[in-house]
Coordinates of C-alpha atoms and ligand atoms in Angstrom, one line a residue:
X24 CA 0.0 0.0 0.0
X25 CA 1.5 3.2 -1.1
X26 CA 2.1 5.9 1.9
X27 CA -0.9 8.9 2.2
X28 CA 2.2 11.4 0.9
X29 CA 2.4 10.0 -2.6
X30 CA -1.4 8.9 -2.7
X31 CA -2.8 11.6 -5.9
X32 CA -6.7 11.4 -5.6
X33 CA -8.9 13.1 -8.1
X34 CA -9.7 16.0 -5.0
X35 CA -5.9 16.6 -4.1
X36 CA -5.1 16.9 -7.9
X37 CA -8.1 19.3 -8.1
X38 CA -6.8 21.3 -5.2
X39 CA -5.0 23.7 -6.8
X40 CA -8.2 25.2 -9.3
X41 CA -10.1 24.9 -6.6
X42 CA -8.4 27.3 -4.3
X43 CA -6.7 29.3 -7.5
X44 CA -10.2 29.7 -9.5
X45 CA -13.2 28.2 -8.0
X46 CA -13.0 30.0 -4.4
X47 CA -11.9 33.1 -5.9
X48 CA -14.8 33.4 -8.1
X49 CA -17.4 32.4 -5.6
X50 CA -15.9 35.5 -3.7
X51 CA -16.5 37.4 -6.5
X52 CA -20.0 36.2 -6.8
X53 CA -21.2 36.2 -3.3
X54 CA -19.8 39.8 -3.0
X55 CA -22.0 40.9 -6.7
X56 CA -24.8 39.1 -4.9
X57 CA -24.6 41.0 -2.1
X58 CA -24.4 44.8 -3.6
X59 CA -27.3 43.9 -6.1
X60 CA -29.7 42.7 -3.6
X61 CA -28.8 45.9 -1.4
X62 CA -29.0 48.2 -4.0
X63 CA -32.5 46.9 -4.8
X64 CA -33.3 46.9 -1.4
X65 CA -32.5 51.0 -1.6
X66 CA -33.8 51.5 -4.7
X67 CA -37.1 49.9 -3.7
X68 CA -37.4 52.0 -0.6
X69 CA -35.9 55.4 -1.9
X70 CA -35.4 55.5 -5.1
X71 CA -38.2 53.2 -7.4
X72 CA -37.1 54.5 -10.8
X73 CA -33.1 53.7 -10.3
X74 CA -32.6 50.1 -9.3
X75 CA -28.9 49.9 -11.0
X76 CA -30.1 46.9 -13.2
X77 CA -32.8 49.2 -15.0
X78 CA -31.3 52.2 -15.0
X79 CA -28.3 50.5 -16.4
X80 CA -30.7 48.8 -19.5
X81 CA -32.5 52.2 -20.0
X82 CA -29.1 53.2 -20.8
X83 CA -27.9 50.5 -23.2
X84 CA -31.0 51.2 -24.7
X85 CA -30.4 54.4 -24.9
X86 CA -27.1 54.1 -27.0
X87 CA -27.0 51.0 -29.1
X88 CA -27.4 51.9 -32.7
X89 CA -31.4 51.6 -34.1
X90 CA -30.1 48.3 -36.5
X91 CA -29.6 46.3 -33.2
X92 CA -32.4 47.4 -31.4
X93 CA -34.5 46.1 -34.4
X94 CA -32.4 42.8 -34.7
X95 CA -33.2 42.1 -31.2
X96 CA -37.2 43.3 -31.1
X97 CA -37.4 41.3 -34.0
X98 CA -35.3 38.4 -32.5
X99 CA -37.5 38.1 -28.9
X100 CA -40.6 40.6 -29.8
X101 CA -42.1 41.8 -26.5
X102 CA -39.8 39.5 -24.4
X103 CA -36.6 42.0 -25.7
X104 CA -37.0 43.8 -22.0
X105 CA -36.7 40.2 -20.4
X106 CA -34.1 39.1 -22.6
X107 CA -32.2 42.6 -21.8
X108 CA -32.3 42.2 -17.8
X109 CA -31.1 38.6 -17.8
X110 CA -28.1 39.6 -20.3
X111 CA -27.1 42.4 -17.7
X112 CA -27.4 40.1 -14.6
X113 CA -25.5 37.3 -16.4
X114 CA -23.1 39.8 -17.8
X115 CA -22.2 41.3 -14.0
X116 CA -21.8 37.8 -12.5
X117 CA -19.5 36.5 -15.4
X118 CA -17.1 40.3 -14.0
X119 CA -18.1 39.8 -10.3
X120 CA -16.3 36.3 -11.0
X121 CA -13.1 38.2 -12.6
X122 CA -13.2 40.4 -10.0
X123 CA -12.7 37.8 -7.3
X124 CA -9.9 36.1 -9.5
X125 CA -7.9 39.4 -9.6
X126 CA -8.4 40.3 -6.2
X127 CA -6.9 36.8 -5.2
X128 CA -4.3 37.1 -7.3
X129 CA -3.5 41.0 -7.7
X130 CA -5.2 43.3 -5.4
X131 CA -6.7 45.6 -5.3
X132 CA -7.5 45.4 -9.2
X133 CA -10.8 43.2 -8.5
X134 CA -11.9 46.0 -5.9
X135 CA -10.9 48.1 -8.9
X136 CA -13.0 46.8 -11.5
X137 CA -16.4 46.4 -9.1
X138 CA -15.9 50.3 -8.9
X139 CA -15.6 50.5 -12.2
X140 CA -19.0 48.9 -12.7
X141 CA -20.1 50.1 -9.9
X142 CA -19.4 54.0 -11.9
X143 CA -21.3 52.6 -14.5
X144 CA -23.9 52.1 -12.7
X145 CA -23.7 55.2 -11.3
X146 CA -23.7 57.0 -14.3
X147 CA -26.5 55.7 -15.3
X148 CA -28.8 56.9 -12.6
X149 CA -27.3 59.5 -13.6
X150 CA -27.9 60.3 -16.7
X151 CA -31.7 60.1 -16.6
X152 CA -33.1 63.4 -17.4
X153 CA -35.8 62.7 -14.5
X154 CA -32.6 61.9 -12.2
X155 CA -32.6 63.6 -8.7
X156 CA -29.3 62.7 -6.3
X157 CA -31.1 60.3 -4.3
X158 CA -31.1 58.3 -7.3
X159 CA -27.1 57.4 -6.8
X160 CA -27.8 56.0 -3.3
X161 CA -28.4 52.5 -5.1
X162 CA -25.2 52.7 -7.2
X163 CA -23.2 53.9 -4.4
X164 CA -24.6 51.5 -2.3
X165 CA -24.0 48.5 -4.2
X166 CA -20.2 49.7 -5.0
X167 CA -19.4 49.7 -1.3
X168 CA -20.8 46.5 -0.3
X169 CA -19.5 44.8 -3.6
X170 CA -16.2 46.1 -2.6
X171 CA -16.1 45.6 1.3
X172 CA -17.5 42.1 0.7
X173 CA -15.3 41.4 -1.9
X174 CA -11.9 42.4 0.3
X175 CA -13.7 40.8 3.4
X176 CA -13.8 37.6 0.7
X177 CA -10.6 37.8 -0.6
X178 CA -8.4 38.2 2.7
X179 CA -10.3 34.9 4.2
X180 CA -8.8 32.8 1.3
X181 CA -8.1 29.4 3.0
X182 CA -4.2 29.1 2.3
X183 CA -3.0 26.3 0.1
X184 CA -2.6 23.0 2.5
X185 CA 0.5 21.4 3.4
X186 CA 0.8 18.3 1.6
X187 CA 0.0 15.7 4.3
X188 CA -3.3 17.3 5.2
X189 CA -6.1 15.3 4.4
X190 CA -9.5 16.7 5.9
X191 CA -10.4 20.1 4.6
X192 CA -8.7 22.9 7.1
X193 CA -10.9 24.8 9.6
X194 CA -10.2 27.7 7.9
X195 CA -11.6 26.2 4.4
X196 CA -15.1 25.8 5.8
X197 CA -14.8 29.4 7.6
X198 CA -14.4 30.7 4.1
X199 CA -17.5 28.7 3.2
X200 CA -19.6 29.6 5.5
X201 CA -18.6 33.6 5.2
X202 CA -19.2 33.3 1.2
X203 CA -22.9 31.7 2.3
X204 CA -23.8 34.5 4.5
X205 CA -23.0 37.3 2.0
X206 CA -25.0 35.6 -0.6
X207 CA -27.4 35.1 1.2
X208 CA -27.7 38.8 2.8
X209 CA -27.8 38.9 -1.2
X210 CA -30.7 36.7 -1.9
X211 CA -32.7 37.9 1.6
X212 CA -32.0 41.8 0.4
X213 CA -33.1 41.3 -3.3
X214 CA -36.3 39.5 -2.4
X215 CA -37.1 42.0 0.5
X216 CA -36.7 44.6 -2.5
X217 CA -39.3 42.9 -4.5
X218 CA -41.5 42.7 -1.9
X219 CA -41.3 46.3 -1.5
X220 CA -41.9 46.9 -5.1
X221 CA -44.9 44.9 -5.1
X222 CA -46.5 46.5 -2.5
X223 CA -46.1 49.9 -4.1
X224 CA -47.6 48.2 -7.5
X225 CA -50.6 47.4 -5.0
X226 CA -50.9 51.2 -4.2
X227 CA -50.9 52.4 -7.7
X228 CA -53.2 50.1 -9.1
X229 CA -56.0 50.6 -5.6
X230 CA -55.1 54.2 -7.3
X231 CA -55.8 53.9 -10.9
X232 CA -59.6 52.6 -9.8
X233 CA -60.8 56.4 -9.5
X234 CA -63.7 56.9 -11.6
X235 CA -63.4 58.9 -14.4
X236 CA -65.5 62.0 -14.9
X237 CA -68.5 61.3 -18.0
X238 CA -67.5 63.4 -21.2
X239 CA -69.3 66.1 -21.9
X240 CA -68.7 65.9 -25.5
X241 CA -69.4 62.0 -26.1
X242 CA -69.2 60.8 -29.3
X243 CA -71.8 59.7 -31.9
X244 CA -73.0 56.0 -31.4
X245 CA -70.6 53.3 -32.8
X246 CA -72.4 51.9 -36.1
X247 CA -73.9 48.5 -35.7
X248 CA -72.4 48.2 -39.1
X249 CA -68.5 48.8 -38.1
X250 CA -67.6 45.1 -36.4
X251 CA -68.6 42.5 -39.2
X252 CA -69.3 39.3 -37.8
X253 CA -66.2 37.3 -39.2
X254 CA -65.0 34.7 -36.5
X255 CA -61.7 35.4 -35.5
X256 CA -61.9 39.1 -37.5
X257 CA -59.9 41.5 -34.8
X258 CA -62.3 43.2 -32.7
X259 CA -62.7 46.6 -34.0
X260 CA -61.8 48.0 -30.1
X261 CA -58.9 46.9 -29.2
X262 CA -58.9 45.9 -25.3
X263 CA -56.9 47.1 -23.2
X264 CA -55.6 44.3 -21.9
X265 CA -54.7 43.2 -26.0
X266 CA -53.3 47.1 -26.9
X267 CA -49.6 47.0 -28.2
X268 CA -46.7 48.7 -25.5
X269 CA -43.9 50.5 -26.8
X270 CA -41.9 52.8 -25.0
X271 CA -38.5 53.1 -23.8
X272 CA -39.0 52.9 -19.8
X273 CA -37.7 49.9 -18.1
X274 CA -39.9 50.7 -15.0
X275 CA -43.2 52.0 -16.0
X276 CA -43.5 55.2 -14.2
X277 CA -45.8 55.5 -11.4
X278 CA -47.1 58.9 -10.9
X279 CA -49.2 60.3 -8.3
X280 CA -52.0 61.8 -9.8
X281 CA -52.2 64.1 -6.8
X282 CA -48.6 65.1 -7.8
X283 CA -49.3 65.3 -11.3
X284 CA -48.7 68.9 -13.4
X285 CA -48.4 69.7 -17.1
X286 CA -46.8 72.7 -18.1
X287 CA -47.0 74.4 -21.2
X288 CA -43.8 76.5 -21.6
X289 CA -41.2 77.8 -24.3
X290 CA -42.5 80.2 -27.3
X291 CA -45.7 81.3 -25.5
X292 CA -47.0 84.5 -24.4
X293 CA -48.8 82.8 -20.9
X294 CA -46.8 79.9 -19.6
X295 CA -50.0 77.5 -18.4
X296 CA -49.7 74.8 -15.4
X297 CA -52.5 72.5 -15.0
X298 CA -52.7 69.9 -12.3
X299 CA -55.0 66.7 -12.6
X300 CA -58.5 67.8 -11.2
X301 CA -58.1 71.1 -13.0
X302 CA -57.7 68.9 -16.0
X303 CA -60.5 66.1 -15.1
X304 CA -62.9 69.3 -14.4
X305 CA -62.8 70.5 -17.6
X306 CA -65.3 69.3 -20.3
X307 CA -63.9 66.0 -21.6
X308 CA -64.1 64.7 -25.2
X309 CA -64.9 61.2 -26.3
X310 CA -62.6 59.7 -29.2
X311 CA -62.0 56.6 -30.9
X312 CA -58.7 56.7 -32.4
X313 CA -56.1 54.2 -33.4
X314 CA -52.6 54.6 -32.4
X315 CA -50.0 53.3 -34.3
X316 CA -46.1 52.3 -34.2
X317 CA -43.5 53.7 -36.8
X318 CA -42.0 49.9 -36.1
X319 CA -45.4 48.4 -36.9
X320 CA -44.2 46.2 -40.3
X321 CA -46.6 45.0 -42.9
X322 CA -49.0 42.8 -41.5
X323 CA -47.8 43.7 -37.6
X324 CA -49.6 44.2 -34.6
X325 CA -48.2 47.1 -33.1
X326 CA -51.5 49.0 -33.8
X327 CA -54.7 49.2 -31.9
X328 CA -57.6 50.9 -31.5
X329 CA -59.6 52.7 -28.7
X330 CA -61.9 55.0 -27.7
X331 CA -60.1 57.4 -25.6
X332 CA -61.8 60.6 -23.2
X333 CA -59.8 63.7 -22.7
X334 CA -59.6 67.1 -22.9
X335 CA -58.3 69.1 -26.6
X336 CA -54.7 70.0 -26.8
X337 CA -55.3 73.0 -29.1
X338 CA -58.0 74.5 -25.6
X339 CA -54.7 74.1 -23.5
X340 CA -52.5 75.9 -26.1
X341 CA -55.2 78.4 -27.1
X342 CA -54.7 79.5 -23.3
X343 CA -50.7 79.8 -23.7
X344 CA -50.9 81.6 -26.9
X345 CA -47.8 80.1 -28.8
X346 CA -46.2 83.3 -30.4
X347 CA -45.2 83.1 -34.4
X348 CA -42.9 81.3 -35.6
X349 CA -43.3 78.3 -33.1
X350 CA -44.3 75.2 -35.3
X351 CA -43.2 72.1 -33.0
X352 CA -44.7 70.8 -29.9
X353 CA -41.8 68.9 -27.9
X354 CA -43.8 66.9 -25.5
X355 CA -41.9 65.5 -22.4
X356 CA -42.7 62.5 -20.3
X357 CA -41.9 62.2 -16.9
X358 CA -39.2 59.7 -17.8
X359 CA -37.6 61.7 -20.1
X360 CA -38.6 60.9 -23.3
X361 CA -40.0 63.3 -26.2
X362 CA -42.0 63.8 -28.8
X363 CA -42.2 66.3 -31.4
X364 CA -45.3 67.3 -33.4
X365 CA -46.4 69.6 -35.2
X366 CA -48.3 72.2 -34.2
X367 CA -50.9 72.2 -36.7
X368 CA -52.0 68.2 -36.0
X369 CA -52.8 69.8 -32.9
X370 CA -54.5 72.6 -33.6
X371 CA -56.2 71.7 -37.4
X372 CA -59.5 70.3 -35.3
X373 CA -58.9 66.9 -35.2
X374 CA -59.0 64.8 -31.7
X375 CA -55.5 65.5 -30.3
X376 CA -56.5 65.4 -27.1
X377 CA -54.5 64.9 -23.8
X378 CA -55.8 61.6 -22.4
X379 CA -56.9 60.2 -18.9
X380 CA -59.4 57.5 -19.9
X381 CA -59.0 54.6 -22.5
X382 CA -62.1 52.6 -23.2
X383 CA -63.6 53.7 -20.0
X384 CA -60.7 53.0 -17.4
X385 CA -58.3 55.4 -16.2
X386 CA -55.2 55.3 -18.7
X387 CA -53.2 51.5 -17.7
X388 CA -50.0 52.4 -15.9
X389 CA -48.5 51.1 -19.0
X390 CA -50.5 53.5 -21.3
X391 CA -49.1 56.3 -19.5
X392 CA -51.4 57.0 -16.5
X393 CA -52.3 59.4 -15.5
X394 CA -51.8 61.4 -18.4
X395 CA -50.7 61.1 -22.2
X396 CA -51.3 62.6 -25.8
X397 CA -53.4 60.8 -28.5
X398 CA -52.9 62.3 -31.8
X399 CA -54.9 60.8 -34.9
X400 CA -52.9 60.6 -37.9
X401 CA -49.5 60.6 -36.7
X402 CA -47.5 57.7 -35.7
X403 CA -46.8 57.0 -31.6
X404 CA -43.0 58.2 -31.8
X405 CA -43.8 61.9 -32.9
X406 CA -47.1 62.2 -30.6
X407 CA -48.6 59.6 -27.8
X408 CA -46.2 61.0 -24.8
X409 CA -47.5 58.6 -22.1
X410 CA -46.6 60.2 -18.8
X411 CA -46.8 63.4 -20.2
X412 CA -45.7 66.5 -18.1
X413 CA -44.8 69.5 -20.3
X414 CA -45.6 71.3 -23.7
X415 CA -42.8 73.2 -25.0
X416 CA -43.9 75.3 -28.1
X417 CA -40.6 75.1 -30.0
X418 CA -39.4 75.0 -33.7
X419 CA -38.6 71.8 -35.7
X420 CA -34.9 73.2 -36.4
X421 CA -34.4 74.1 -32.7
X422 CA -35.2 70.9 -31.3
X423 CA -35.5 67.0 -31.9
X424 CA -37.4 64.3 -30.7
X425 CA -36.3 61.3 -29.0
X426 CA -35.8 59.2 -31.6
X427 CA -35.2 61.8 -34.6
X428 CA -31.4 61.6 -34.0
X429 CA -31.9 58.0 -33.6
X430 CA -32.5 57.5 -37.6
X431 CA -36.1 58.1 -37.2
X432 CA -38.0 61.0 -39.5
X433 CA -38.8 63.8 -37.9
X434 CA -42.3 63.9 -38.9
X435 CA -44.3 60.7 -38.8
X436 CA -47.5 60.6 -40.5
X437 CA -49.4 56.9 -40.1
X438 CA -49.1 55.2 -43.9
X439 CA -52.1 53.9 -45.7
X440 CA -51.8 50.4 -44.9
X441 CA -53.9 46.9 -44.8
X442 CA -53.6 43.7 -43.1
X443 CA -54.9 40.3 -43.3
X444 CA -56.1 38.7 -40.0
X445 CA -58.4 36.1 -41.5
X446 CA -57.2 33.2 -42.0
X447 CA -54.5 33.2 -40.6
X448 CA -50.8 32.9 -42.0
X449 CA -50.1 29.0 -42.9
X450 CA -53.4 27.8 -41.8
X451 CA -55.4 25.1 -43.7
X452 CA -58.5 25.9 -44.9
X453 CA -61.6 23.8 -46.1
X454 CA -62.1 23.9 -49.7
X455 CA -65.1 26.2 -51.8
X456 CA -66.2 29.6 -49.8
X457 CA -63.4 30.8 -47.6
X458 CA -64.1 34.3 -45.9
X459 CA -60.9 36.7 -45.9
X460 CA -60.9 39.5 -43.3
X461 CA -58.8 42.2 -41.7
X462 CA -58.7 46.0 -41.2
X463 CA -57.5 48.8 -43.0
X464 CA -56.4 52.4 -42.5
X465 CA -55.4 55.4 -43.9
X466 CA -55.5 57.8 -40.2
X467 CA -57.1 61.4 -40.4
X468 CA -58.4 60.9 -44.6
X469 CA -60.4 57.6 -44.4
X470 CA -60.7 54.4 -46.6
X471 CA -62.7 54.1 -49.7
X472 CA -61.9 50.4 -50.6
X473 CA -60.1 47.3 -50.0
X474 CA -59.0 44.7 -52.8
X475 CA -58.2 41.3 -52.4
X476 CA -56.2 39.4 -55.1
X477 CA -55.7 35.2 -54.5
X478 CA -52.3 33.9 -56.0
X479 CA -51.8 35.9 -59.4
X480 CA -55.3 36.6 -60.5
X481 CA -57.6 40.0 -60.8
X482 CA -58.2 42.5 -57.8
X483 CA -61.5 42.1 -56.7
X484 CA -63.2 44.6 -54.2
X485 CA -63.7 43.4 -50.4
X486 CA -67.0 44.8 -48.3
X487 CA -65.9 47.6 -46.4
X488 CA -67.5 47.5 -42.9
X489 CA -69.0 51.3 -41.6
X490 CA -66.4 53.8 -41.1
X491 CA -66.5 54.9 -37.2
X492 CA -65.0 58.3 -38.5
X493 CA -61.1 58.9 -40.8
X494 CA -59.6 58.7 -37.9
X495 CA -60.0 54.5 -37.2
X496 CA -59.3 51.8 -39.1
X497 CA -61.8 49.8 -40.8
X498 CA -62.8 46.0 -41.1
X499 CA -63.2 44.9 -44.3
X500 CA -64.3 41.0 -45.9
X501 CA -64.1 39.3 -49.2
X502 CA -65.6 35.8 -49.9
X503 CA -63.8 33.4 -52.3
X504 CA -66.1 31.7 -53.4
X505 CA -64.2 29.1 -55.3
X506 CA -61.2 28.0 -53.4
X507 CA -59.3 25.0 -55.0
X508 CA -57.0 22.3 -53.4
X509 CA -53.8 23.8 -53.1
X510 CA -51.7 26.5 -52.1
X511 CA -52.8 29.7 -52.8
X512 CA -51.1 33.3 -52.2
X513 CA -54.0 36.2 -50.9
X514 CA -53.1 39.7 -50.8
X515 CA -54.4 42.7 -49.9
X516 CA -54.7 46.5 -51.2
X517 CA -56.4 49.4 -49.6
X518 CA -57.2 52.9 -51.2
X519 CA -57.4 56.0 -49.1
X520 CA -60.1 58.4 -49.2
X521 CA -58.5 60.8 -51.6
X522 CA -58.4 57.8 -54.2
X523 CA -54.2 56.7 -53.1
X524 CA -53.5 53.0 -53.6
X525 CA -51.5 51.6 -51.4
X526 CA -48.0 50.9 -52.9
X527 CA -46.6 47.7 -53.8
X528 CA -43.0 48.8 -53.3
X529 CA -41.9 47.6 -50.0
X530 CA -40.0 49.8 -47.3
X531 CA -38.6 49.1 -44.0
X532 CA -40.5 50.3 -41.2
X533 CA -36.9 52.7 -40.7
X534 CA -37.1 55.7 -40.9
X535 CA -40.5 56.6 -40.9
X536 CA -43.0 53.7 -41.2
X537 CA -42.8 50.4 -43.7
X538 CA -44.8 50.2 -47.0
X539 CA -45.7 47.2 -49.4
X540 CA -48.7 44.6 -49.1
X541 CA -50.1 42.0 -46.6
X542 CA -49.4 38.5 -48.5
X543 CA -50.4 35.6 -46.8
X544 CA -50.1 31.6 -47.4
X545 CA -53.0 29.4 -46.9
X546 CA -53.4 25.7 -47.7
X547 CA -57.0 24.3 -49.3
X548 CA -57.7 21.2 -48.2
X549 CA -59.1 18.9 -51.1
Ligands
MTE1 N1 -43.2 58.3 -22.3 C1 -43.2 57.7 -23.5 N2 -44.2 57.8 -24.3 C2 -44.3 57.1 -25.5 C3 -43.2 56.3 -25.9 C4 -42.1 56.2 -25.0 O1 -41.1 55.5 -25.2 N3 -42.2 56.9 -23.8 N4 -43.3 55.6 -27.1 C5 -44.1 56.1 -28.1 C6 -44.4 55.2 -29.1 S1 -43.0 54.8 -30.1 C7 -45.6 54.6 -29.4 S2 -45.8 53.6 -30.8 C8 -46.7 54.8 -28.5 C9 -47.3 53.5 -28.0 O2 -48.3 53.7 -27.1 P1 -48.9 52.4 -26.3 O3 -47.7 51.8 -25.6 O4 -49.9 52.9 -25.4 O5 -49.5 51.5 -27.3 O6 -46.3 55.5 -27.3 C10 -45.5 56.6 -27.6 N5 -45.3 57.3 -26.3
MO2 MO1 -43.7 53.5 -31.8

């Protein structure tokens, strides 16, 4: 039997990556843990809209070029928020892990690099336009104990064993058992975070039930006539529950209504504030309108349709009296992000209105409660401010929008555009009379027909449904009467008001809205 000194087992010739790699990074993790959970923790209690992790995401999204943003909402759709946050986390352990290496190896670099992130972080609470200095507290916070934990870590390193030693050394399950407890502080801190958060949710929603004042101006019946009664047609209101999201906030902003104020400021003779019962006791307007996204492609869904109450934008501006020579309205949200329109969509009569009711709720959180623009005709990006807080009357070559020196247009009028929702893409179908339905819309003129064409024969005219008014889309139907076996190609083609056919030639939805037709594939079954 060969003595315990020469014996080599798989654990003593592990040994070494164990205490060179393993134990070092599990510093550096329990130590990233740690300042995470504690800087949700603060952020939770003081400062909701900088938790390091959003505020860190709000500003990737911020900076990466529009060609990857698309390559990723196109890659994960609505999940591209999801898919961002778990990048992040995964991201900061894979450094954390680093960190712990160096530190072991060459301190203080690993202390180094966690305040290095840590000044990301920081910057990027930062950098919010909305950002007060409270807002660092979670950054700061989750420097220090990333750092202190981190050197706490490091300098309990159990020291490499003399050869004979067999049983792991006291001082190897101290280290353990100190790595456990920052973790864990870690885990206990992060969850006590989300509880937190949750409980304000809780508030804001008992908040948002408030009944809304009636309109004063309601509108004119919905025809019978405008929903068609096509099974699985999209319903011609879209619920709220079903209504597309796009904005750029990580954290949907929670405003207290009580707190809420709009002012109207820049090129105007009165500068106007309004808060919110000044603005829910004035005499509301009823509205459907659909709302649109500039990202919307051919045949998407980022466009919906509801009937909106709120009070006219061009009332609130007649009071502020822009003076000549303004032609932009740079709306601001409460999160910092801007709109610009122009001042004539807000002014020409239509239903630009500032919103507090949609489909008769108070706005969703996530629809910008308590307070946003709706602006028929014009795409989201140039006009829907959710959160909305202030009006500045401007001029289109003094200021930009958001996303105008992101490669987006500066002016974004909704294009005509048609879409197949019935059947759907790659379905099979029964063979003879197959119904094809969908909507159409040309915002603020109106549509005067829909054609269908199957595969590569003649255009033949759909059955428009009642118009609710230019502002809405429409539902439309044809019946093909003689559907073969087969596969088959159906497209479709609306025509505006003003007798515009929708164009054939395609275009990206960059920079300022896609164009070409809806094609589907369906199968006939024999
Ligand atoms: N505050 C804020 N408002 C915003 C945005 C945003 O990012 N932030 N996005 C705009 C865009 S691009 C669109 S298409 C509409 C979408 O409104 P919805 O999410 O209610 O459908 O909101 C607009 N208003
Ligand atoms: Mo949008």
């Amino acid at each position: 039997m060969a003595s315990p000194i020469t014996v080599s087992t798989p654990t003593r010739r592990h040994a070494p990556v164990v205490r060179r790699f393993w134990r070092p990074a599990a510093a550096g993790l329990a130590a990233a843990i740690a300042g995470l959970g504690l800087a949700e923790l603060t952020a939770a209690w003081l400062a909701p809209g900088a938790s390091p992790v959003l505020t860190v995401g709000a500003l990737i999204i911020d900076i990466v070029p529009p060609a990857v943003k698309e390559l990723v909402i196109g890659l994960f759709g609505t999940a591209d928020k999801i898919v961002l946050i778990v990048t992040i986390v995964l991201v900061l352990l894979l450094v954390a892990a680093l960190a712990g290496i160096l530190e072991s190896r060459r301190p203080p670099f690993g202390r180094l690099l966690v305040v290095l992130i840590g000044g990301i972080a920081l910057f990027a609470a930062l950098s919010r336009s909305s950002a007060s200095t409270l807002d660092a507290v979670p950054a700061v916070v989750a420097m220090g104990a990333a750092a202190i934990a981190l050197t706490f870590l490091c300098t309990r390193l159990p020291s490499p064993p003399a050869p004979a030693e067999a049983a792991p050394g006291p001082d190897r399950r101290r280290f353990l058992v100190y790595t456990g407890i920052t973790a864990g502080i870690g885990v206990l801190a992060l969850a006590g975070g989300q509880l937190s958060a949750a409980a304000t949710r809780a508030a804001d929603a008992a908040r948002a039930l408030f009944t809304l004042p009636a309109a004063s101006v309601r509108q004119a019946a919905i025809p019978a006539g405008a929903s068609l009664d096509v099974p699985g047609i999209t319903p011609l209101i879209t619920p709220n529950a079903d209504f597309y999201r796009i904005d750029t906030a990580l954290s949907v902003p929670r405003i207290d209504p009580r707190e809420w104020r709009l002012r109207i400021t820049g090129m105007v003779e009165n500068e106007v504030e309004i808060d919110f019962a000044e603005l829910l006791a004035l005499p509301l307007e009823e509205s459907t309108t659909t709302l649109a996204c500039v990202s919307n492609y051919v045949g998407g869904d980022l466009i919906g349709n509801a009937t909106w109450l709120g009070y006219p934008i061009r009332e609130l501006l007649a009071r502020a009296k822009p003076t000549s020579g303004a032609d932009m309205v740079l709306s601001t949200s409460q999160d910092g992000f801007t709109a610009g329109t122009p001042i004539e969509a807000l002014t020409d009569g239509r239903n630009a209105i500032l919103a507090v009711g949609m489909n008769g709720e108070p706005l969703p959180l996530e629809h910008g409660y308590p307070v946003r623009m709706v602006v028929p005709g014009l795409y989201g990006y140039v006009s829907a401010t959710k959160w909305v807080v202030e009006l500045k009357l401007t001029r289109f070559d003094q200021e930009q929008g958001y996303w105008t020196p992101r490669g987006w247009s500066e002016l974004g009028p909704v294009k005509l555009s048609s879409r197949i929702d019935v059947p759907r893409e790659g379905t099979t179908v029964p063979a003879g009379s197959v119904v094809i339905a969908g909507v159409a819309w040309s915002q603020h003129v109106g549509i005067s027909a829909v054609a269908v064409q199957i595969d590569d024969g003649p255009w033949r005219d759909a059955t428009l449904a009642d118009a609710i008014s230019v502002d809405t889309w429409r539902q439309w139907a044809y019946t093909w009467d003689d559907a073969s076996a087969g596969d088959h190609t159906v497209r479709v083609r609306a025509t505006d008001a003003v007798g515009l056919v929708q164009t054939s030639a395609t275009a990206d939805v960059a920079p300022d809205g896609a164009t070409g037709l809806h094609e589907i594939s369906v199968s006939v079954s024999g």
